[in-house]
mmCIF file of N, CA, C and O in Angstrom:
data_model
loop_
_atom_site.group_PDB
_atom_site.id
_atom_site.type_symbol
_atom_site.label_atom_id
_atom_site.label_comp_id
_atom_site.label_asym_id
_atom_site.label_seq_id
_atom_site.Cartn_x
_atom_site.Cartn_y
_atom_site.Cartn_z
ATOM 1 N N MET A 515 107.111 123.684 223.083
ATOM 2 C CA MET A 515 108.460 122.812 223.286
ATOM 3 C C MET A 515 108.174 121.854 224.583
ATOM 4 O O MET A 515 108.289 122.224 225.686
ATOM 5 N N THR A 516 107.681 120.694 224.210
ATOM 6 C CA THR A 516 107.500 119.711 225.400
ATOM 7 C C THR A 516 108.285 118.654 225.225
ATOM 8 O O THR A 516 108.391 117.822 224.295
ATOM 9 N N LYS A 517 109.212 118.381 226.335
ATOM 10 C CA LYS A 517 110.003 117.159 226.408
ATOM 11 C C LYS A 517 109.357 116.168 227.247
ATOM 12 O O LYS A 517 108.624 116.391 228.116
ATOM 13 N N LYS A 518 109.660 114.975 226.693
ATOM 14 C CA LYS A 518 109.011 113.711 227.531
ATOM 15 C C LYS A 518 109.696 113.517 228.743
ATOM 16 O O LYS A 518 110.804 113.380 228.799
ATOM 17 N N LEU A 519 108.682 113.532 229.819
ATOM 18 C CA LEU A 519 109.424 113.080 231.244
ATOM 19 C C LEU A 519 109.692 111.660 231.297
ATOM 20 O O LEU A 519 108.651 110.901 231.132
ATOM 21 N N LYS A 520 110.875 111.268 231.631
ATOM 22 C CA LYS A 520 111.116 109.810 231.666
ATOM 23 C C LYS A 520 110.516 109.355 232.836
ATOM 24 O O LYS A 520 110.132 109.969 233.904
ATOM 25 N N ASN A 521 110.297 107.876 232.835
ATOM 26 C CA ASN A 521 109.752 107.173 234.068
ATOM 27 C C ASN A 521 110.781 107.375 235.366
ATOM 28 O O ASN A 521 112.109 107.325 235.175
ATOM 29 N N ILE A 522 110.371 107.691 236.335
ATOM 30 C CA ILE A 522 110.947 107.990 237.617
ATOM 31 C C ILE A 522 110.446 107.001 238.611
ATOM 32 O O ILE A 522 109.191 106.831 238.782
ATOM 33 N N SER A 523 111.348 106.278 239.414
ATOM 34 C CA SER A 523 110.769 105.557 240.474
ATOM 35 C C SER A 523 111.504 105.945 241.732
ATOM 36 O O SER A 523 112.382 106.696 241.877
ATOM 37 N N GLY A 524 111.229 105.325 242.661
ATOM 38 C CA GLY A 524 111.927 105.676 244.055
ATOM 39 C C GLY A 524 110.942 106.151 245.128
ATOM 40 O O GLY A 524 109.620 106.543 244.645
ATOM 41 N N PRO A 525 111.153 106.263 246.300
ATOM 42 C CA PRO A 525 110.156 106.801 247.219
ATOM 43 C C PRO A 525 109.610 108.195 246.916
ATOM 44 O O PRO A 525 108.665 108.411 247.634
ATOM 45 N N PHE A 526 110.394 108.905 246.396
ATOM 46 C CA PHE A 526 109.919 110.313 246.295
ATOM 47 C C PHE A 526 109.737 110.523 244.771
ATOM 48 O O PHE A 526 109.938 111.824 244.202
ATOM 49 N N ALA A 527 109.204 109.590 244.080
ATOM 50 C CA ALA A 527 108.915 109.730 242.599
ATOM 51 C C ALA A 527 108.116 110.848 242.242
ATOM 52 O O ALA A 527 108.032 111.435 241.167
ATOM 53 N N ASP A 528 106.810 111.108 243.083
ATOM 54 C CA ASP A 528 105.922 112.057 242.899
ATOM 55 C C ASP A 528 106.625 113.451 242.904
ATOM 56 O O ASP A 528 106.270 114.148 241.984
ATOM 57 N N ILE A 529 107.379 113.728 243.795
ATOM 58 C CA ILE A 529 108.176 114.980 243.930
ATOM 59 C C ILE A 529 109.018 115.275 242.859
ATOM 60 O O ILE A 529 109.056 116.237 242.234
ATOM 61 N N ALA A 530 109.810 114.032 242.358
ATOM 62 C CA ALA A 530 110.615 114.027 241.304
ATOM 63 C C ALA A 530 110.072 114.792 239.972
ATOM 64 O O ALA A 530 110.596 115.380 239.393
ATOM 65 N N THR A 531 108.838 113.940 239.806
ATOM 66 C CA THR A 531 108.127 114.161 238.681
ATOM 67 C C THR A 531 107.678 115.656 238.411
ATOM 68 O O THR A 531 107.833 116.373 237.482
ATOM 69 N N ARG A 532 107.147 116.172 239.675
ATOM 70 C CA ARG A 532 106.883 117.473 239.858
ATOM 71 C C ARG A 532 108.032 118.357 239.449
ATOM 72 O O ARG A 532 107.897 119.671 238.831
ATOM 73 N N LEU A 533 109.213 118.206 239.977
ATOM 74 C CA LEU A 533 110.428 119.169 239.827
ATOM 75 C C LEU A 533 110.711 118.964 238.331
ATOM 76 O O LEU A 533 111.051 119.852 237.716
ATOM 77 N N ARG A 534 110.565 117.910 237.622
ATOM 78 C CA ARG A 534 110.915 117.759 236.212
ATOM 79 C C ARG A 534 109.843 118.515 235.359
ATOM 80 O O ARG A 534 110.240 119.138 234.439
ATOM 81 N N ALA A 535 108.568 118.585 236.043
ATOM 82 C CA ALA A 535 107.620 119.110 235.176
ATOM 83 C C ALA A 535 107.748 120.612 235.232
ATOM 84 O O ALA A 535 107.708 121.378 234.125
ATOM 85 N N VAL A 536 108.208 121.181 236.177
ATOM 86 C CA VAL A 536 108.793 122.503 236.441
ATOM 87 C C VAL A 536 109.819 123.011 235.509
ATOM 88 O O VAL A 536 109.851 124.025 234.970
ATOM 89 N N GLU A 537 110.757 122.098 235.599
ATOM 90 C CA GLU A 537 112.045 122.380 234.640
ATOM 91 C C GLU A 537 111.547 122.469 233.329
ATOM 92 O O GLU A 537 112.061 123.232 232.569
ATOM 93 N N THR A 538 110.697 121.509 232.805
ATOM 94 C CA THR A 538 110.096 121.324 231.506
ATOM 95 C C THR A 538 109.248 122.814 231.153
ATOM 96 O O THR A 538 109.518 123.468 230.189
ATOM 97 N N TYR A 539 108.653 123.145 232.158
ATOM 98 C CA TYR A 539 107.736 124.433 232.025
ATOM 99 C C TYR A 539 108.595 125.610 231.792
ATOM 100 O O TYR A 539 108.251 126.418 230.911
ATOM 101 N N VAL A 540 109.706 125.828 232.661
ATOM 102 C CA VAL A 540 110.530 126.899 232.343
ATOM 103 C C VAL A 540 111.454 126.918 231.340
ATOM 104 O O VAL A 540 112.061 127.763 230.926
ATOM 105 N N GLY A 541 111.491 125.577 230.741
ATOM 106 C CA GLY A 541 112.142 125.494 229.370
ATOM 107 C C GLY A 541 113.796 125.467 229.651
ATOM 108 O O GLY A 541 114.571 126.011 228.670
ATOM 109 N N MET A 542 114.197 124.968 230.552
ATOM 110 C CA MET A 542 115.687 124.881 231.038
ATOM 111 C C MET A 542 116.146 123.430 231.093
ATOM 112 O O MET A 542 115.381 122.536 231.260
ATOM 113 N N SER A 543 117.461 123.300 230.925
ATOM 114 C CA SER A 543 118.272 121.928 231.235
ATOM 115 C C SER A 543 118.443 122.044 232.940
ATOM 116 O O SER A 543 118.050 122.937 233.443
ATOM 117 N N GLN A 544 118.688 120.690 233.050
ATOM 118 C CA GLN A 544 118.644 120.473 234.720
ATOM 119 C C GLN A 544 119.921 121.482 235.248
ATOM 120 O O GLN A 544 119.643 122.330 236.300
ATOM 121 N N LYS A 545 120.863 121.599 234.468
ATOM 122 C CA LYS A 545 121.989 122.492 234.977
ATOM 123 C C LYS A 545 121.493 123.974 235.012
ATOM 124 O O LYS A 545 121.751 124.705 236.095
ATOM 125 N N GLU A 546 120.927 124.415 233.776
ATOM 126 C CA GLU A 546 120.383 125.816 233.955
ATOM 127 C C GLU A 546 119.345 126.145 235.126
ATOM 128 O O GLU A 546 119.378 127.015 235.791
ATOM 129 N N PHE A 547 118.326 125.038 235.144
ATOM 130 C CA PHE A 547 117.338 125.086 236.174
ATOM 131 C C PHE A 547 118.090 125.298 237.531
ATOM 132 O O PHE A 547 117.386 126.004 238.523
ATOM 133 N N SER A 548 118.836 124.334 238.032
ATOM 134 C CA SER A 548 119.404 124.417 239.265
ATOM 135 C C SER A 548 120.374 125.615 239.561
ATOM 136 O O SER A 548 120.250 126.153 240.575
ATOM 137 N N GLU A 549 121.084 125.940 238.667
ATOM 138 C CA GLU A 549 121.979 127.279 238.676
ATOM 139 C C GLU A 549 121.084 128.480 239.023
ATOM 140 O O GLU A 549 121.483 129.272 239.819
ATOM 141 N N SER A 550 120.084 128.587 238.112
ATOM 142 C CA SER A 550 119.254 129.767 238.306
ATOM 143 C C SER A 550 118.538 129.741 239.494
ATOM 144 O O SER A 550 118.389 131.009 239.971
ATOM 145 N N ALA A 551 118.421 128.767 240.396
ATOM 146 C CA ALA A 551 117.755 128.688 241.645
ATOM 147 C C ALA A 551 118.897 128.798 242.716
ATOM 148 O O ALA A 551 118.455 128.848 243.886
ATOM 149 N N GLY A 552 120.238 128.724 242.328
ATOM 150 C CA GLY A 552 121.297 128.671 243.413
ATOM 151 C C GLY A 552 121.427 127.395 244.143
ATOM 152 O O GLY A 552 121.555 127.219 245.318
ATOM 153 N N VAL A 553 120.921 126.151 243.345
ATOM 154 C CA VAL A 553 120.865 124.875 244.046
ATOM 155 C C VAL A 553 122.198 124.223 243.182
ATOM 156 O O VAL A 553 122.238 124.329 242.009
ATOM 157 N N GLN A 554 122.927 123.395 243.800
ATOM 158 C CA GLN A 554 123.868 122.601 243.160
ATOM 159 C C GLN A 554 123.160 121.691 242.259
ATOM 160 O O GLN A 554 122.209 120.999 242.660
ATOM 161 N N GLN A 555 123.798 121.361 241.010
ATOM 162 C CA GLN A 555 123.253 120.453 240.028
ATOM 163 C C GLN A 555 123.220 119.055 240.728
ATOM 164 O O GLN A 555 122.273 118.255 240.388
ATOM 165 N N LYS A 556 124.117 118.492 241.406
ATOM 166 C CA LYS A 556 124.085 117.220 242.044
ATOM 167 C C LYS A 556 122.879 117.041 242.977
ATOM 168 O O LYS A 556 122.200 116.112 242.865
ATOM 169 N N SER A 557 122.511 117.884 243.777
ATOM 170 C CA SER A 557 121.580 117.931 244.529
ATOM 171 C C SER A 557 120.057 117.797 243.681
ATOM 172 O O SER A 557 119.265 117.004 244.138
ATOM 173 N N MET A 558 120.045 118.580 242.635
ATOM 174 C CA MET A 558 118.894 118.828 241.915
ATOM 175 C C MET A 558 118.691 117.307 241.215
ATOM 176 O O MET A 558 117.588 116.630 241.008
ATOM 177 N N SER A 559 119.928 116.847 240.753
ATOM 178 C CA SER A 559 119.828 115.438 239.886
ATOM 179 C C SER A 559 119.410 114.257 241.078
ATOM 180 O O SER A 559 118.600 113.388 240.741
ATOM 181 N N GLN A 560 119.705 114.318 242.289
ATOM 182 C CA GLN A 560 119.364 113.395 243.323
ATOM 183 C C GLN A 560 117.857 113.675 243.550
ATOM 184 O O GLN A 560 117.159 112.578 243.773
ATOM 185 N N TRP A 561 117.339 114.846 243.709
ATOM 186 C CA TRP A 561 116.049 115.129 243.996
ATOM 187 C C TRP A 561 115.026 114.604 242.814
ATOM 188 O O TRP A 561 114.042 114.133 242.980
ATOM 189 N N GLN A 562 115.622 114.913 241.493
ATOM 190 C CA GLN A 562 114.852 114.374 240.460
ATOM 191 C C GLN A 562 114.787 112.864 240.044
ATOM 192 O O GLN A 562 114.357 112.430 239.116
ATOM 193 N N SER A 563 115.690 112.125 240.811
ATOM 194 C CA SER A 563 115.816 110.760 240.522
ATOM 195 C C SER A 563 114.719 109.954 241.271
ATOM 196 O O SER A 563 114.499 108.877 240.931
ATOM 197 N N GLY A 564 114.081 110.646 242.248
ATOM 198 C CA GLY A 564 113.048 110.060 243.115
ATOM 199 C C GLY A 564 113.578 109.278 244.099
ATOM 200 O O GLY A 564 112.823 108.762 244.896
ATOM 201 N N ASP A 565 114.853 109.319 244.417
ATOM 202 C CA ASP A 565 115.368 108.498 245.465
ATOM 203 C C ASP A 565 115.665 109.448 246.714
ATOM 204 O O ASP A 565 115.784 108.822 247.901
ATOM 205 N N PHE A 566 115.588 110.529 246.496
ATOM 206 C CA PHE A 566 116.028 111.556 247.588
ATOM 207 C C PHE A 566 114.994 112.495 247.578
ATOM 208 O O PHE A 566 114.448 113.195 246.606
ATOM 209 N N ARG A 567 114.501 112.853 249.015
ATOM 210 C CA ARG A 567 113.602 114.045 249.015
ATOM 211 C C ARG A 567 114.128 115.281 249.146
ATOM 212 O O ARG A 567 115.296 115.560 249.661
ATOM 213 N N ILE A 568 113.641 116.307 248.310
ATOM 214 C CA ILE A 568 114.230 117.696 248.309
ATOM 215 C C ILE A 568 114.085 118.301 249.742
ATOM 216 O O ILE A 568 113.401 118.141 250.501
ATOM 217 N N SER A 569 115.337 119.030 249.963
ATOM 218 C CA SER A 569 115.488 119.594 251.253
ATOM 219 C C SER A 569 114.452 120.963 251.429
ATOM 220 O O SER A 569 114.126 121.464 250.307
ATOM 221 N N ILE A 570 114.109 121.290 252.616
ATOM 222 C CA ILE A 570 113.301 122.487 252.775
ATOM 223 C C ILE A 570 114.065 123.587 252.028
ATOM 224 O O ILE A 570 113.498 124.688 251.595
ATOM 225 N N GLN A 571 115.371 123.650 252.369
ATOM 226 C CA GLN A 571 115.994 124.851 251.673
ATOM 227 C C GLN A 571 116.047 124.751 250.325
ATOM 228 O O GLN A 571 116.077 125.832 249.650
ATOM 229 N N GLY A 572 116.160 123.725 249.774
ATOM 230 C CA GLY A 572 116.044 123.649 248.181
ATOM 231 C C GLY A 572 114.785 123.988 247.689
ATOM 232 O O GLY A 572 114.497 124.701 246.785
ATOM 233 N N ALA A 573 113.684 123.499 248.344
ATOM 234 C CA ALA A 573 112.444 123.790 248.069
ATOM 235 C C ALA A 573 112.090 125.421 248.189
ATOM 236 O O ALA A 573 111.449 125.910 247.232
ATOM 237 N N LEU A 574 112.623 126.148 249.348
ATOM 238 C CA LEU A 574 112.412 127.432 249.343
ATOM 239 C C LEU A 574 113.206 128.174 248.132
ATOM 240 O O LEU A 574 112.656 129.209 247.704
ATOM 241 N N LYS A 575 114.394 127.886 247.851
ATOM 242 C CA LYS A 575 114.936 128.325 246.685
ATOM 243 C C LYS A 575 114.238 128.324 245.448
ATOM 244 O O LYS A 575 114.134 129.110 244.781
ATOM 245 N N LEU A 576 113.550 127.175 245.003
ATOM 246 C CA LEU A 576 112.861 127.082 243.977
ATOM 247 C C LEU A 576 111.517 127.865 244.078
ATOM 248 O O LEU A 576 111.070 128.472 243.053
ATOM 249 N N ARG A 577 110.978 127.783 245.226
ATOM 250 C CA ARG A 577 109.791 128.792 245.496
ATOM 251 C C ARG A 577 110.115 130.159 245.066
ATOM 252 O O ARG A 577 109.484 131.032 244.372
ATOM 253 N N GLU A 578 111.354 130.592 245.553
ATOM 254 C CA GLU A 578 111.778 131.971 245.608
ATOM 255 C C GLU A 578 112.010 132.324 244.049
ATOM 256 O O GLU A 578 111.643 133.412 243.496
ATOM 257 N N ARG A 579 112.626 131.421 243.460
ATOM 258 C CA ARG A 579 113.065 131.685 242.007
ATOM 259 C C ARG A 579 111.940 131.372 240.885
ATOM 260 O O ARG A 579 111.876 132.301 240.060
ATOM 261 N N TYR A 580 111.197 130.557 241.240
ATOM 262 C CA TYR A 580 110.303 129.990 240.095
ATOM 263 C C TYR A 580 108.939 130.277 240.590
ATOM 264 O O TYR A 580 107.835 130.155 239.631
ATOM 265 N N GLY A 581 108.557 130.677 241.709
ATOM 266 C CA GLY A 581 107.131 130.855 242.200
ATOM 267 C C GLY A 581 106.261 129.722 242.341
ATOM 268 O O GLY A 581 105.039 129.733 242.330
ATOM 269 N N ILE A 582 106.905 128.645 242.635
ATOM 270 C CA ILE A 582 106.024 127.440 242.928
ATOM 271 C C ILE A 582 105.946 127.165 244.559
ATOM 272 O O ILE A 582 106.858 127.493 245.048
ATOM 273 N N SER A 583 104.851 126.634 244.725
ATOM 274 C CA SER A 583 104.585 126.535 246.216
ATOM 275 C C SER A 583 104.997 125.262 246.654
ATOM 276 O O SER A 583 105.296 124.498 246.142
ATOM 277 N N LEU A 584 105.336 125.633 248.012
ATOM 278 C CA LEU A 584 105.764 124.198 248.779
ATOM 279 C C LEU A 584 104.736 123.129 248.782
ATOM 280 O O LEU A 584 104.986 121.980 248.676
ATOM 281 N N ASP A 585 103.519 123.706 248.777
ATOM 282 C CA ASP A 585 102.275 122.556 248.809
ATOM 283 C C ASP A 585 102.256 121.825 247.431
ATOM 284 O O ASP A 585 102.133 120.622 247.395
ATOM 285 N N PHE A 586 102.692 122.619 246.293
ATOM 286 C CA PHE A 586 102.977 121.771 244.875
ATOM 287 C C PHE A 586 104.164 120.821 245.163
ATOM 288 O O PHE A 586 104.124 119.784 244.785
ATOM 289 N N ILE A 587 105.173 121.280 245.575
ATOM 290 C CA ILE A 587 106.436 120.419 245.413
ATOM 291 C C ILE A 587 106.176 119.185 246.254
ATOM 292 O O ILE A 587 106.514 118.112 245.955
ATOM 293 N N TYR A 588 105.737 119.367 247.590
ATOM 294 C CA TYR A 588 105.594 118.187 248.457
ATOM 295 C C TYR A 588 104.428 117.523 248.410
ATOM 296 O O TYR A 588 104.437 116.296 248.591
ATOM 297 N N CYS A 589 103.173 118.054 248.091
ATOM 298 C CA CYS A 589 102.125 117.419 248.164
ATOM 299 C C CYS A 589 101.359 117.358 247.005
ATOM 300 O O CYS A 589 100.260 116.697 246.720
ATOM 301 N N GLY A 590 101.900 118.053 245.758
ATOM 302 C CA GLY A 590 101.238 118.047 244.501
ATOM 303 C C GLY A 590 99.836 118.809 244.371
ATOM 304 O O GLY A 590 99.099 118.750 243.448
ATOM 305 N N ASN A 591 99.719 119.870 245.291
ATOM 306 C CA ASN A 591 98.465 120.755 245.330
ATOM 307 C C ASN A 591 98.920 121.800 244.243
ATOM 308 O O ASN A 591 99.303 122.899 244.430
ATOM 309 N N ILE A 592 98.152 121.489 243.025
ATOM 310 C CA ILE A 592 98.263 122.274 241.850
ATOM 311 C C ILE A 592 97.565 123.686 242.089
ATOM 312 O O ILE A 592 97.852 124.683 241.571
ATOM 313 N N ASP A 593 96.463 123.730 242.847
ATOM 314 C CA ASP A 593 95.700 124.690 243.269
ATOM 315 C C ASP A 593 96.461 125.917 243.981
ATOM 316 O O ASP A 593 95.997 127.164 244.033
ATOM 317 N N ALA A 594 97.583 125.536 244.440
ATOM 318 C CA ALA A 594 98.480 126.569 245.115
ATOM 319 C C ALA A 594 99.285 127.264 244.182
ATOM 320 O O ALA A 594 100.312 128.050 244.762
ATOM 321 N N LEU A 595 99.223 127.086 242.875
ATOM 322 C CA LEU A 595 99.972 127.832 241.835
ATOM 323 C C LEU A 595 99.315 128.781 241.270
ATOM 324 O O LEU A 595 98.144 128.823 241.062
ATOM 325 N N PRO A 596 100.023 129.938 240.578
ATOM 326 C CA PRO A 596 99.424 130.676 239.832
ATOM 327 C C PRO A 596 98.602 130.085 238.621
ATOM 328 O O PRO A 596 98.981 128.991 238.103
ATOM 329 N N THR A 597 97.502 130.659 238.140
ATOM 330 C CA THR A 597 96.613 129.984 237.207
ATOM 331 C C THR A 597 97.239 129.428 235.993
ATOM 332 O O THR A 597 97.162 128.107 235.491
ATOM 333 N N ARG A 598 98.012 130.247 235.357
ATOM 334 C CA ARG A 598 98.550 129.930 234.060
ATOM 335 C C ARG A 598 99.783 128.803 234.223
ATOM 336 O O ARG A 598 99.683 127.778 233.537
ATOM 337 N N MET A 599 100.581 128.912 235.267
ATOM 338 C CA MET A 599 101.586 127.818 235.627
ATOM 339 C C MET A 599 100.755 126.602 235.992
ATOM 340 O O MET A 599 101.197 125.542 235.484
ATOM 341 N N ALA A 600 99.692 126.656 236.692
ATOM 342 C CA ALA A 600 99.139 125.341 237.084
ATOM 343 C C ALA A 600 98.335 124.640 235.855
ATOM 344 O O ALA A 600 98.571 123.518 235.767
ATOM 345 N N ASN A 601 97.859 125.629 235.068
ATOM 346 C CA ASN A 601 97.434 125.003 233.902
ATOM 347 C C ASN A 601 98.197 124.361 232.843
ATOM 348 O O ASN A 601 98.021 123.038 232.430
ATOM 349 N N GLU A 602 99.616 124.844 232.667
ATOM 350 C CA GLU A 602 100.606 124.246 231.976
ATOM 351 C C GLU A 602 101.364 123.198 232.589
ATOM 352 O O GLU A 602 101.627 121.958 231.969
ATOM 353 N N LEU A 603 101.453 123.285 233.873
ATOM 354 C CA LEU A 603 102.071 122.047 234.541
ATOM 355 C C LEU A 603 101.185 120.973 234.665
ATOM 356 O O LEU A 603 101.578 119.755 234.505
ATOM 357 N N SER A 604 99.869 121.131 234.717
ATOM 358 C CA SER A 604 98.812 120.079 234.670
ATOM 359 C C SER A 604 98.931 119.376 233.518
ATOM 360 O O SER A 604 98.797 118.295 233.509
ATOM 361 N N SER A 605 99.189 120.089 232.407
ATOM 362 C CA SER A 605 99.238 119.455 230.889
ATOM 363 C C SER A 605 100.502 118.608 231.028
ATOM 364 O O SER A 605 100.515 117.450 230.460
ATOM 365 N N ILE A 606 101.478 119.222 231.371
ATOM 366 C CA ILE A 606 102.820 118.443 231.187
ATOM 367 C C ILE A 606 102.579 117.255 232.117
ATOM 368 O O ILE A 606 103.195 116.167 231.696
ATOM 369 N N LEU A 607 102.138 117.355 233.396
ATOM 370 C CA LEU A 607 101.901 116.033 234.062
ATOM 371 C C LEU A 607 101.089 115.063 233.523
ATOM 372 O O LEU A 607 101.155 114.070 233.648
ATOM 373 N N ARG A 608 99.931 115.527 233.116
ATOM 374 C CA ARG A 608 99.062 114.633 232.511
ATOM 375 C C ARG A 608 99.716 113.803 231.195
ATOM 376 O O ARG A 608 99.508 112.650 231.101
ATOM 377 N N ASP A 609 100.427 114.772 230.269
ATOM 378 C CA ASP A 609 101.165 113.933 229.083
ATOM 379 C C ASP A 609 102.145 113.077 229.702
ATOM 380 O O ASP A 609 102.332 112.117 229.137
ATOM 381 N N SER A 610 102.639 113.280 230.801
ATOM 382 C CA SER A 610 103.784 112.327 231.442
ATOM 383 C C SER A 610 103.105 111.077 231.958
ATOM 384 O O SER A 610 103.424 109.949 231.629
ATOM 385 N N ILE A 611 101.886 111.169 232.569
ATOM 386 C CA ILE A 611 101.269 110.187 233.093
ATOM 387 C C ILE A 611 100.742 109.318 231.961
ATOM 388 O O ILE A 611 100.871 108.041 232.008
ATOM 389 N N SER A 612 100.118 109.979 230.849
ATOM 390 C CA SER A 612 99.509 109.189 229.759
ATOM 391 C C SER A 612 100.670 108.420 228.802
ATOM 392 O O SER A 612 100.477 107.342 228.566
ATOM 393 N N SER A 613 101.792 109.050 228.867
ATOM 394 C CA SER A 613 102.908 108.500 228.202
ATOM 395 C C SER A 613 103.652 107.204 228.972
ATOM 396 O O SER A 613 103.916 106.143 228.282
ATOM 397 N N LYS A 614 103.391 107.262 230.286
ATOM 398 C CA LYS A 614 103.932 106.194 231.121
ATOM 399 C C LYS A 614 102.945 104.969 230.997
ATOM 400 O O LYS A 614 103.416 103.989 230.875
ATOM 401 N N SER A 615 101.562 105.388 230.803
ATOM 402 C CA SER A 615 100.672 104.259 230.785
ATOM 403 C C SER A 615 100.747 103.442 229.372
ATOM 404 O O SER A 615 100.779 102.275 229.219
ATOM 405 N N ASN A 616 101.061 104.518 228.278
ATOM 406 C CA ASN A 616 101.383 103.878 226.911
ATOM 407 C C ASN A 616 102.641 103.055 226.813
ATOM 408 O O ASN A 616 102.715 102.139 226.242
ATOM 409 N N ASP A 617 103.605 103.554 227.614
ATOM 410 C CA ASP A 617 104.902 102.948 227.478
ATOM 411 C C ASP A 617 104.813 101.570 228.171
ATOM 412 O O ASP A 617 105.501 100.519 227.834
ATOM 413 N N SER A 618 103.893 101.457 229.243
ATOM 414 C CA SER A 618 103.854 100.043 229.921
ATOM 415 C C SER A 618 102.875 99.041 229.227
ATOM 416 O O SER A 618 102.604 98.066 229.864
ATOM 417 N N GLY A 619 102.296 99.406 228.120
ATOM 418 C CA GLY A 619 101.307 98.745 227.535
ATOM 419 C C GLY A 619 99.784 98.974 228.184
ATOM 420 O O GLY A 619 98.831 98.182 227.659
ATOM 421 N N ASP A 620 99.562 99.626 229.171
ATOM 422 C CA ASP A 620 98.348 99.602 229.824
ATOM 423 C C ASP A 620 97.419 100.369 228.855
ATOM 424 O O ASP A 620 97.751 101.276 228.098
ATOM 425 N N LEU A 621 96.150 99.929 228.785
ATOM 426 C CA LEU A 621 95.232 100.524 227.905
ATOM 427 C C LEU A 621 94.504 101.421 228.746
ATOM 428 O O LEU A 621 93.968 101.058 229.909
ATOM 429 N N GLN A 622 94.022 102.520 228.156
ATOM 430 C CA GLN A 622 93.375 103.601 229.117
ATOM 431 C C GLN A 622 91.816 103.532 228.631
ATOM 432 O O GLN A 622 91.436 103.568 227.337
ATOM 433 N N ALA A 623 90.703 103.537 229.495
ATOM 434 C CA ALA A 623 89.348 103.638 229.074
ATOM 435 C C ALA A 623 89.130 104.971 228.404
ATOM 436 O O ALA A 623 89.686 106.012 228.606
ATOM 437 N N PRO A 624 88.261 104.909 227.396
ATOM 438 C CA PRO A 624 88.049 106.166 226.676
ATOM 439 C C PRO A 624 87.286 107.162 227.398
ATOM 440 O O PRO A 624 86.630 107.087 228.355
#
Protein backbone atom coordinates (compact mmCIF):
# COMPACT_ATOMS: atom_id res chain seq x y z
CA MET A 1 0.00 0.00 0.00
CA THR A 2 2.07 2.91 -1.26
CA LYS A 3 0.45 6.27 -1.75
CA LYS A 4 2.23 8.91 -3.76
CA LEU A 5 3.62 11.77 -1.71
CA LYS A 6 2.60 15.06 -3.29
CA ASN A 7 5.13 17.76 -4.02
CA ILE A 8 5.84 19.84 -0.95
CA SER A 9 7.42 23.27 -0.97
CA GLY A 10 8.30 25.72 1.74
CA PRO A 11 11.27 26.26 4.00
CA PHE A 12 10.67 23.00 5.87
CA ALA A 13 9.73 20.78 2.91
CA ASP A 14 12.39 18.22 3.84
CA ILE A 15 10.86 17.69 7.29
CA ALA A 16 7.34 17.67 5.83
CA THR A 17 8.33 14.98 3.32
CA ARG A 18 9.76 12.80 6.08
CA LEU A 19 6.60 13.21 8.19
CA ARG A 20 4.43 12.22 5.25
CA ALA A 21 6.68 9.23 4.58
CA VAL A 22 6.20 8.05 8.18
CA GLU A 23 2.44 8.53 7.82
CA THR A 24 2.55 6.39 4.67
CA TYR A 25 4.74 3.80 6.43
CA VAL A 26 2.24 3.36 9.27
CA GLY A 27 -0.66 3.29 6.78
CA MET A 28 -2.79 5.97 8.38
CA SER A 29 -4.63 9.06 7.25
CA GLN A 30 -3.32 12.37 8.52
CA LYS A 31 -6.17 12.49 11.03
CA GLU A 32 -5.44 8.99 12.37
CA PHE A 33 -1.69 9.64 12.40
CA SER A 34 -1.98 12.86 14.38
CA GLU A 35 -4.65 11.59 16.79
CA SER A 36 -2.70 8.42 17.53
CA ALA A 37 0.32 10.53 18.52
CA GLY A 38 -1.74 13.00 20.55
CA VAL A 39 -1.11 15.90 18.17
CA GLN A 40 -3.76 18.27 16.83
CA GLN A 41 -4.52 17.57 13.18
CA LYS A 42 -4.21 21.30 12.40
CA SER A 43 -0.63 21.24 13.69
CA MET A 44 0.18 18.11 11.68
CA SER A 45 -1.30 19.69 8.58
CA GLN A 46 0.87 22.78 9.07
CA TRP A 47 4.01 20.69 9.61
CA GLN A 48 3.27 18.56 6.55
CA SER A 49 2.74 21.65 4.39
CA GLY A 50 6.43 22.50 4.61
CA ASP A 51 5.67 26.05 5.74
CA PHE A 52 6.00 25.37 9.49
CA ARG A 53 8.72 23.51 11.38
CA ILE A 54 7.53 20.78 13.70
CA SER A 55 7.75 21.76 17.37
CA ILE A 56 10.04 19.82 19.67
CA GLN A 57 6.96 18.77 21.66
CA GLY A 58 5.33 17.42 18.51
CA ALA A 59 8.50 15.62 17.44
CA LEU A 60 8.82 14.04 20.89
CA LYS A 61 5.22 12.79 20.67
CA LEU A 62 5.94 11.22 17.26
CA ARG A 63 9.11 9.65 18.64
CA GLU A 64 7.21 8.21 21.59
CA ARG A 65 4.33 6.85 19.50
CA TYR A 66 6.07 5.70 16.32
CA GLY A 67 9.69 5.17 17.36
CA ILE A 68 11.13 7.67 14.89
CA SER A 69 14.20 9.56 16.02
CA LEU A 70 14.54 13.31 16.25
CA ASP A 71 17.66 12.95 14.08
CA PHE A 72 15.45 11.54 11.33
CA ILE A 73 12.68 14.12 11.75
CA TYR A 74 14.92 17.19 11.79
CA CYS A 75 18.05 16.10 9.93
CA GLY A 76 16.98 13.16 7.77
CA ASN A 77 19.41 10.72 9.44
CA ILE A 78 17.86 7.43 8.34
CA ASP A 79 20.54 5.47 10.21
CA ALA A 80 18.97 6.62 13.50
CA LEU A 81 15.91 4.43 12.80
CA PRO A 82 15.31 0.72 13.38
CA THR A 83 16.52 -1.25 10.34
CA ARG A 84 13.14 -2.37 8.99
CA MET A 85 11.65 1.10 9.35
CA ALA A 86 14.74 2.68 7.78
CA ASN A 87 14.54 0.35 4.78
CA GLU A 88 10.85 0.96 4.17
CA LEU A 89 11.09 4.73 4.69
CA SER A 90 14.09 4.85 2.34
CA SER A 91 11.95 3.18 -0.30
CA ILE A 92 9.02 5.54 0.26
CA LEU A 93 11.28 8.59 0.13
CA ARG A 94 13.14 7.29 -2.94
CA ASP A 95 9.82 6.71 -4.74
CA SER A 96 8.74 10.22 -3.77
CA ILE A 97 11.91 11.76 -5.16
CA SER A 98 11.74 9.81 -8.42
CA SER A 99 8.07 10.66 -8.93
CA LYS A 100 8.84 14.36 -8.37
CA SER A 101 11.59 14.16 -10.98
CA ASN A 102 9.27 12.43 -13.41
CA ASP A 103 6.48 14.92 -12.71
CA SER A 104 8.77 17.84 -13.51
CA GLY A 105 9.96 16.24 -16.71
CA ASP A 106 13.52 15.80 -15.49
CA LEU A 107 15.39 12.89 -16.98
CA GLN A 108 17.44 10.72 -14.69
CA ALA A 109 20.68 9.13 -15.75
CA PRO A 110 20.53 5.34 -15.92
